[in-house]
Structure formats: structure tokens, C-alpha cells
mmCIF file of C-alpha atoms in Angstrom:
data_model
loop_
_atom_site.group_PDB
_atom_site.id
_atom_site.type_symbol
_atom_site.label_atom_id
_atom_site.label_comp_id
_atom_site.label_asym_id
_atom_site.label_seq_id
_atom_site.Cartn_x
_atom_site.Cartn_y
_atom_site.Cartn_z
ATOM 1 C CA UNK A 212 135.645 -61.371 52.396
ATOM 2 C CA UNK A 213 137.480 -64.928 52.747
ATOM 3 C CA UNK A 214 135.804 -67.491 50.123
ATOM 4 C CA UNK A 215 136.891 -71.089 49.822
ATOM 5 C CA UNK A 216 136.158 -73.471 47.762
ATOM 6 C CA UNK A 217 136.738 -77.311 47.548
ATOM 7 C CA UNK A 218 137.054 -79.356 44.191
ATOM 8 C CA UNK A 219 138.290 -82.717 43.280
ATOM 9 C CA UNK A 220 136.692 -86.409 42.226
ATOM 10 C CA UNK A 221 133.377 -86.415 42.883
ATOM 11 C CA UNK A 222 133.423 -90.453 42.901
ATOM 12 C CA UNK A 223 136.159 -92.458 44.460
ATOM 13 C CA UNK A 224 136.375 -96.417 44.226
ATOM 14 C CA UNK A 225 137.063 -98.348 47.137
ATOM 15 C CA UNK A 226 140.238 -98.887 48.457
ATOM 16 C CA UNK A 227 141.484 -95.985 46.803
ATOM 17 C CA UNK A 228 142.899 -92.238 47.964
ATOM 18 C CA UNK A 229 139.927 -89.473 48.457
ATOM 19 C CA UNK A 230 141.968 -85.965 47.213
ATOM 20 C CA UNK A 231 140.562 -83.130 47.615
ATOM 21 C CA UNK A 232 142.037 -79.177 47.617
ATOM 22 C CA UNK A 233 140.700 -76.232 48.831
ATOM 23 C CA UNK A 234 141.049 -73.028 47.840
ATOM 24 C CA UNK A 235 141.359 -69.780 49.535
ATOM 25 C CA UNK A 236 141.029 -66.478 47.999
ATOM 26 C CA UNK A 237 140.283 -62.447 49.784
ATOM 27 C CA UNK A 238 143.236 -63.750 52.616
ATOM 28 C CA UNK A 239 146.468 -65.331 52.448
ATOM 29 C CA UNK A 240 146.844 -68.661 54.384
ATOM 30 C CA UNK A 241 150.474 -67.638 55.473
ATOM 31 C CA UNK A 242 148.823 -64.835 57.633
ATOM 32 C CA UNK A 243 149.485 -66.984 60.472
ATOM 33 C CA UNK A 244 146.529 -66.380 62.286
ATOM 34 C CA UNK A 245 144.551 -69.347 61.516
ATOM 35 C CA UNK A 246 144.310 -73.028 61.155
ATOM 36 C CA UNK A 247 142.785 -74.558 57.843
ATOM 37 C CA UNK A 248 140.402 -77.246 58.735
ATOM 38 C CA UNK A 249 138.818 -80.670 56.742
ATOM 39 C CA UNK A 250 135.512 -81.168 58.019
ATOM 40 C CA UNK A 251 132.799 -84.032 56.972
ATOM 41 C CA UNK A 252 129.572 -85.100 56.921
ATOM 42 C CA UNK A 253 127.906 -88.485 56.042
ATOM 43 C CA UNK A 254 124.196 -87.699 54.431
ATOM 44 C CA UNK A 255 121.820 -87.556 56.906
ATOM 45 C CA UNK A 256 124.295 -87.127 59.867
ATOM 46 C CA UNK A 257 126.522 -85.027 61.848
ATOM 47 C CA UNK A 258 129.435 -83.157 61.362
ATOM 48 C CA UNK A 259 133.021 -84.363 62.089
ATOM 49 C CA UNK A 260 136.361 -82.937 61.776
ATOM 50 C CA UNK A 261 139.102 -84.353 59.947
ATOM 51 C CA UNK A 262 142.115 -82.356 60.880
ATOM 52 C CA UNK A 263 143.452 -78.597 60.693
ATOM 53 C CA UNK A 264 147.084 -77.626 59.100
ATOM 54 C CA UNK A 265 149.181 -74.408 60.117
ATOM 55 C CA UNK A 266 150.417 -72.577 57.109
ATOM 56 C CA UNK A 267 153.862 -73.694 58.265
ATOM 57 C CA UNK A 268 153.095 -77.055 57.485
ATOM 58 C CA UNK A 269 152.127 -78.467 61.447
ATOM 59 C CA UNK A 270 149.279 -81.153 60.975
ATOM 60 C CA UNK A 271 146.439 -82.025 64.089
ATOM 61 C CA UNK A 272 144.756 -84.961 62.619
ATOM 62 C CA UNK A 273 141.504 -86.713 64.477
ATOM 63 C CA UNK A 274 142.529 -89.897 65.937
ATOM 64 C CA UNK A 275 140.136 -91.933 64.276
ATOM 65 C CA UNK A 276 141.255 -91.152 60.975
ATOM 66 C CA UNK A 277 145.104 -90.342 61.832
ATOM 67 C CA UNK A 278 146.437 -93.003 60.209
ATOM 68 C CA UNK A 279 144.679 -92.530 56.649
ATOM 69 C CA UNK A 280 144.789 -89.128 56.162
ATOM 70 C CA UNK A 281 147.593 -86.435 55.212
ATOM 71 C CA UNK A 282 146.553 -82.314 54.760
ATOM 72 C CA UNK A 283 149.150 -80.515 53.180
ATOM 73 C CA UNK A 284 149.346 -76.801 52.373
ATOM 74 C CA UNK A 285 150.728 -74.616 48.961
ATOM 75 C CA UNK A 286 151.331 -71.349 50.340
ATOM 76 C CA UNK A 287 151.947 -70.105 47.056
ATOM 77 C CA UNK A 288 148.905 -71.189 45.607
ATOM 78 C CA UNK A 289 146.795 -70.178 48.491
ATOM 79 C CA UNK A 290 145.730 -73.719 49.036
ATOM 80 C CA UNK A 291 145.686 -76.957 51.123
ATOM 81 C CA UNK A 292 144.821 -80.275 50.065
ATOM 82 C CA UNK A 293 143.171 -83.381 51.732
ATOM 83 C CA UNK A 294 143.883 -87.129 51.322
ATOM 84 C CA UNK A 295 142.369 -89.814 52.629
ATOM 85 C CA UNK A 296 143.477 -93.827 52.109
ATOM 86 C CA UNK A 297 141.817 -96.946 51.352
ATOM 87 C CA UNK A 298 138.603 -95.568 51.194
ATOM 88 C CA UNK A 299 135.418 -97.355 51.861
ATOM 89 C CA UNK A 300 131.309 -96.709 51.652
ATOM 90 C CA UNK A 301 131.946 -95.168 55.026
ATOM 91 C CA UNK A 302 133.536 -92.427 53.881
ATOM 92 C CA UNK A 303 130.823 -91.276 51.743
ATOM 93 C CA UNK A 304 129.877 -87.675 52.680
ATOM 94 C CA UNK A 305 130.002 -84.119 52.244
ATOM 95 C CA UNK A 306 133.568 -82.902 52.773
ATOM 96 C CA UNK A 307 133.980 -78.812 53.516
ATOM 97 C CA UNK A 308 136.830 -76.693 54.151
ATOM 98 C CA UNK A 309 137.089 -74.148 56.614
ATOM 99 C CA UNK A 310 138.755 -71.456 58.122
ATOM 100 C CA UNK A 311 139.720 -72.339 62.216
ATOM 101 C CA UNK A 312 140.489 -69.294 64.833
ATOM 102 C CA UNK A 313 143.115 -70.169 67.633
ATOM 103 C CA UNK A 314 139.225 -70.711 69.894
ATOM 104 C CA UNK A 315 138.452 -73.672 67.350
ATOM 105 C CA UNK A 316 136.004 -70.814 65.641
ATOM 106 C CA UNK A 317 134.996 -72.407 62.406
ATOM 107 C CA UNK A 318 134.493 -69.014 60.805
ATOM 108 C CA UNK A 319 134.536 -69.451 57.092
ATOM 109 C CA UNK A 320 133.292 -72.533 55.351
ATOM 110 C CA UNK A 321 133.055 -74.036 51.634
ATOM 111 C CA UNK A 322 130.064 -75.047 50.123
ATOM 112 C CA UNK A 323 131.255 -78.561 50.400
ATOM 113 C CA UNK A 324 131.675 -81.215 47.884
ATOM 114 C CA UNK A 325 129.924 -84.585 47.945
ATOM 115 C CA UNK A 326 132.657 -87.484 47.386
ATOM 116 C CA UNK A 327 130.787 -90.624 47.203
ATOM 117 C CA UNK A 328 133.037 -94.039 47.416
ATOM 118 C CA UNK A 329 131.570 -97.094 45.250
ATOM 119 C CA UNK A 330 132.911 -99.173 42.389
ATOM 120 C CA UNK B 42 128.512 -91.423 68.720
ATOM 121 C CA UNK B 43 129.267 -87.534 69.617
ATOM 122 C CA UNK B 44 131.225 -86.118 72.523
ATOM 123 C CA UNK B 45 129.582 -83.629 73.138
ATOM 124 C CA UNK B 46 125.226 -84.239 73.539
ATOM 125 C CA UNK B 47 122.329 -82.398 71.797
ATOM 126 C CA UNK B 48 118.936 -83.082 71.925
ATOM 127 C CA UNK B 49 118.149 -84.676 68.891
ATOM 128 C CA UNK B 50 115.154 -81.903 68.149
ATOM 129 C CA UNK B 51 112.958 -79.050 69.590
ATOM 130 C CA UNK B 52 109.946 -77.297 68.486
ATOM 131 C CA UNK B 53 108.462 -73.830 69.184
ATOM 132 C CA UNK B 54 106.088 -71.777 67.559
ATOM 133 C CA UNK B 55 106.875 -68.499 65.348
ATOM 134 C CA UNK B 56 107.335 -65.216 67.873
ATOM 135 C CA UNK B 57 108.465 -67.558 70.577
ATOM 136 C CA UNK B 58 111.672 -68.561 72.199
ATOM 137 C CA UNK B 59 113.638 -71.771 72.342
ATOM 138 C CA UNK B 60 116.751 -72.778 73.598
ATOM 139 C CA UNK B 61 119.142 -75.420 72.820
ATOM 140 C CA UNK B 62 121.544 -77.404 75.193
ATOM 141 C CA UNK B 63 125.051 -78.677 74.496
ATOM 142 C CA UNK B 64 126.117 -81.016 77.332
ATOM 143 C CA UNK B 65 130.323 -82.190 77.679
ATOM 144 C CA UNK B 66 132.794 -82.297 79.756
ATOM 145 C CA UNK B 67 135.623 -80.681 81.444
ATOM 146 C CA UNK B 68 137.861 -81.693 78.815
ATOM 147 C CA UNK B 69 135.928 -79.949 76.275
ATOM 148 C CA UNK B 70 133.176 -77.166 77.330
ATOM 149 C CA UNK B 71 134.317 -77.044 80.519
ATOM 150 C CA UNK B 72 138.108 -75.465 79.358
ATOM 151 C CA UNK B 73 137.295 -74.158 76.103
ATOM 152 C CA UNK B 74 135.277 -71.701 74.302
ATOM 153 C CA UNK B 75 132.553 -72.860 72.046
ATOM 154 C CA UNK B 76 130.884 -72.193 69.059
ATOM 155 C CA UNK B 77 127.522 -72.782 67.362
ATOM 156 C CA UNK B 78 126.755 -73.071 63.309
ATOM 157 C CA UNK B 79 122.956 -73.073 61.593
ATOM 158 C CA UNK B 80 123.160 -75.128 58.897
ATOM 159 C CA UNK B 81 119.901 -74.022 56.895
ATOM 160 C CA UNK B 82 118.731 -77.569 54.379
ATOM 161 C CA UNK B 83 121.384 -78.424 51.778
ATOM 162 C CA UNK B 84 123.828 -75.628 52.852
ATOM 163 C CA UNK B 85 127.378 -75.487 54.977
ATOM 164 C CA UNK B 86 127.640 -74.827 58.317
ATOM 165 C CA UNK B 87 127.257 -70.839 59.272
ATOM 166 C CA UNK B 88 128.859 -69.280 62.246
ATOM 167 C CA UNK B 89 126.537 -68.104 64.541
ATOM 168 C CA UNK B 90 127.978 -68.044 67.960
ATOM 169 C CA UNK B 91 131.347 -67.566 68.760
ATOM 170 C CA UNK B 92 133.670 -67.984 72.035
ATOM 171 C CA UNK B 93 130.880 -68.888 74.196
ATOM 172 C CA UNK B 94 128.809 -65.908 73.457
ATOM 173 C CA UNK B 95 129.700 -63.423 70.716
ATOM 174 C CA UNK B 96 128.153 -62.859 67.611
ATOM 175 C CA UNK B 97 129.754 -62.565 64.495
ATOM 176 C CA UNK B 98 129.118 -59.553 62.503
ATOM 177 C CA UNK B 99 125.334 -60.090 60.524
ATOM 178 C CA UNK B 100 124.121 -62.166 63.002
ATOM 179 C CA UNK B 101 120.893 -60.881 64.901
ATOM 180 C CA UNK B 102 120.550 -60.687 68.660
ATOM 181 C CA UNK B 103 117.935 -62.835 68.189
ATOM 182 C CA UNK B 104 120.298 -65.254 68.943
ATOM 183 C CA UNK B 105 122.510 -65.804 71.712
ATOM 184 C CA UNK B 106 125.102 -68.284 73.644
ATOM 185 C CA UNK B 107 126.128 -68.746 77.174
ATOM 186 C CA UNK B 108 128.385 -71.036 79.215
ATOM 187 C CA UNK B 109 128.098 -72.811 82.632
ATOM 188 C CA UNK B 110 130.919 -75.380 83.805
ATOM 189 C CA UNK B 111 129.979 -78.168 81.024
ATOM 190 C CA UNK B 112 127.431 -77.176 79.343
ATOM 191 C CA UNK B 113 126.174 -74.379 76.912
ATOM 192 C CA UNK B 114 122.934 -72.931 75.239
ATOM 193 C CA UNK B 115 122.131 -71.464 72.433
ATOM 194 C CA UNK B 116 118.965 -69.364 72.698
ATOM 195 C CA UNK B 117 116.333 -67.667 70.161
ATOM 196 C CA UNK B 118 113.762 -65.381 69.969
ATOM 197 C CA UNK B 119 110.830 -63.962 68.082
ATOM 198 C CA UNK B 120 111.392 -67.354 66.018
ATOM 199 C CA UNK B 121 110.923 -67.107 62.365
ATOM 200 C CA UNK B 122 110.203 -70.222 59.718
ATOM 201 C CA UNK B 123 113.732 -69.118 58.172
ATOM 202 C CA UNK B 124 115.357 -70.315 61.101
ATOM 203 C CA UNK B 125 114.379 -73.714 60.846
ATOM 204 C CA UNK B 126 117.816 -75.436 60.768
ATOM 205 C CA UNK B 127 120.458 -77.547 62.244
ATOM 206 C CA UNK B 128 122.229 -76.269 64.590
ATOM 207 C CA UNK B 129 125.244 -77.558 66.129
ATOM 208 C CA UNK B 130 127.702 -76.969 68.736
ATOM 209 C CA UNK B 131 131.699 -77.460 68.511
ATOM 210 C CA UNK B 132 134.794 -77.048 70.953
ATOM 211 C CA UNK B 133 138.021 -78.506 71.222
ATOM 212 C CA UNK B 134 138.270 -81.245 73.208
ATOM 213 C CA UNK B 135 142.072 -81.117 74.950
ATOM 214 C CA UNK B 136 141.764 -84.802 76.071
ATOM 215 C CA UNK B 137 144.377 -87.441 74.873
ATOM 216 C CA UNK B 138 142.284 -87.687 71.843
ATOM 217 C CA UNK B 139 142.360 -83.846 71.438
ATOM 218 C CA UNK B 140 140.747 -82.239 68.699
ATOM 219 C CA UNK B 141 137.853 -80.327 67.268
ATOM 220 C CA UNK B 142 134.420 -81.639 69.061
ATOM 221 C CA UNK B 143 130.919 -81.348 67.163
ATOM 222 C CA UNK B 144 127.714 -81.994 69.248
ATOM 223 C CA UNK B 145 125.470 -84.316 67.201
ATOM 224 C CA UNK B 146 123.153 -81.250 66.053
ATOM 225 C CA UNK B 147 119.585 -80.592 66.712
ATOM 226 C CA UNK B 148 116.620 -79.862 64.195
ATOM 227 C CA UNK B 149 115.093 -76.983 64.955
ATOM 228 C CA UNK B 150 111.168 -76.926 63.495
ATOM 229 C CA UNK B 151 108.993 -73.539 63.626
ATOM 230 C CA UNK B 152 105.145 -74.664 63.881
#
């Protein structure tokens, strides 16, 4: 059974970098089959995606955020990170990682963290 | 503002059946398989329905998915108070702002 799990600062000031990792254990990220995904959600709202990475290292960001965020991946830690610039209130949510099929399947999720930006 | 539209909410009694639209375009639904995720209060997302209608092992046929040009539905029956939930729907959109799509989710209450 695939399990991830996200951890990092659960308070970020403004104008600073959100970093996050997740964590991926019961499947190797290298397997090639899937895409690992950043997904958030503001309390109270809907969900949005942030941006998938390849185990080879290929990025898809979402265009809104493209130019303030980078996803990286540690094969040999069985992880890939998340970090987003020059944070504001805005970016105050639930962040989850998940586990994307070549359909855009969002199979396997983490609980989510809550990152919440103020001074 | 989503790009792909859910009714904000729907309602049905326990034992009956509801259904739950996800409107796009050919960009997104209309080209590409979709998915739909329960997200029960203060929990992730769950898979529920995969590439337009197949369900993941665990899940009941109580619920089910199907596809028509730009649009899809979720449906379920015999509704129980456990399945009151969000429940959104997601495709990728291959537009020149491609990427994964999320329909702004709907509230599901059981009466």
C-alpha cells in the first residue's frame, strides 16, 4: 500500500519560501509509472494543483504559480520536495501530496499539512 | 474561479439517489478522462471514480461516473449519512494553460 506523507514549517512569514517534502514509502518513485503531484487548498475552498514532477526530474508547473514555485525529486530518499516564493496570506492552505496516473488519476494522497503565512 | 463547474450543493434523502454534474470543455472533459474524490470533513481527497467510470478497488457500486462530450456525473445510491462529503471532479485540461483541472466541489447533505 503507497503512503505519503508531507512535513515541513507549519508557519511561514511573508515574503518568504513555503518548503515542504513529501514522502513516499510501500513504492519507489523511480518506477516510472507515475507523476508526483503538489496539490492545495485554501480553508473553506477548493482544491488546486500546484504542479507534478517525473522521477527523472521533468517539472509541469500551473501557470499561475509557475514562476514561484520549483518541485524537485530525491530518488534515493524516496522523496520530492515543494517550494514556493515570496509568500503571502494567499497562500495560506492545506498543501497535500499525491500520487498522479498518466489519466491525471490522483490515486494516493497525504493527509495534508496546513502552512499558514503571517508575521 | 474553477474551469471546470459544479453545483455548489445538492440534497437527497437517505435510501435515495443523487447525482452530481461536472460541466467543461473540449479542452478538458471533452479529451480527457476524469476523475472524482469524496473528501469526508477535515480529511484528504479519496479516489472514488477513475477514467470516466471505474472504480477503484473498495469503492462500492453505489457509486458511479459517466461521460458525455463535456460534461460528467457522478451518481449515488441507497444514500447513507456517511456519505455526506465534498466531492469534486478533476481532468487535465490540454489548453495553452495545460494542467491538472479541479471542479469547484459540491457539498453533498443526507436529510
Amino acid at each position: 500500500q503507497v503512503q505519503l506523507q508531507e512535513s515541513g514549517p507549519g508557519l511561514v512569514k511573508p515574503s518568504q519560501t513555503l518548503s515542504l517534502t513529501c514522502t513516499v514509502s510501500g513504492g519507489s518513485i523511480s518506477s516510472g509509472d507515475y507523476y508526483w503531484s503538489w496539490i492545495r487548498q485554501p480553508p473553506g475552498k477548493g482544491l488546486e494543483w500546484i504542479g507534478y514532477i517525473y522521477y527523472s526530474g521533468s517539472t509541469y508547473y500551473n501557470p499561475s504559480l509557475k514562476s514561484r514555485v520549483t518541485i524537485s525529486v530525491d530518488t534515493s530518499k524516496n522523496q520530492f520536495s515543494l517550494k514556493l516564493s515570496s509568500v503571502t496570506a494567499a497562500d495560506t492552505a492545506v498543501y497535500y501530496c499525491a500520487r498522479a496516473g498518466v489519466t491525471a488519476t490522483l490515486d494516493y494522497w497525504g493527509q495534508g499539512t496546513l502552512v499558514t503565512v503571517s508575521s | 474561479q474553477s474551469v471546470l463547474t459544479q453545483p455548489p450543493s445538492v440534497s437527497a434523502a437517505p435510501g435515495q439517489k443523487v447525482t452530481i454534474s461536472c460541466s467543461g470543455s473540449s479542452s478538458n472533459i471533452g479529451n480527457n478522462y476524469v476523475s472524482w474524490y469524496q473528501q469526508l470533513p477535515g480529511t484528504a481527497p479519496k479516489l472514488l471514480i477513475y477514467d470516466n467510470n471505474k472504480r477503484p478497488s473498495g469503492i462500492p457500486d453505489r457509486f458511479s461516473g459517466s461521460k458525455s462530450g463535456t460534461s460528467a456525473t457522478l451518481g449515488i445510491t441507497g444514500l447513507q449519512t456517511g456519505d455526506e462529503a465534498d466531492y469534486y471532479c478533476g481532468t487535465w485540461d490540454s489548453s495553452l494553460s495545460a494542467g491538472q483541472v479541479f471542479g469547484g466541489g459540491t457539498k453533498l447533505t443526507v436529510l
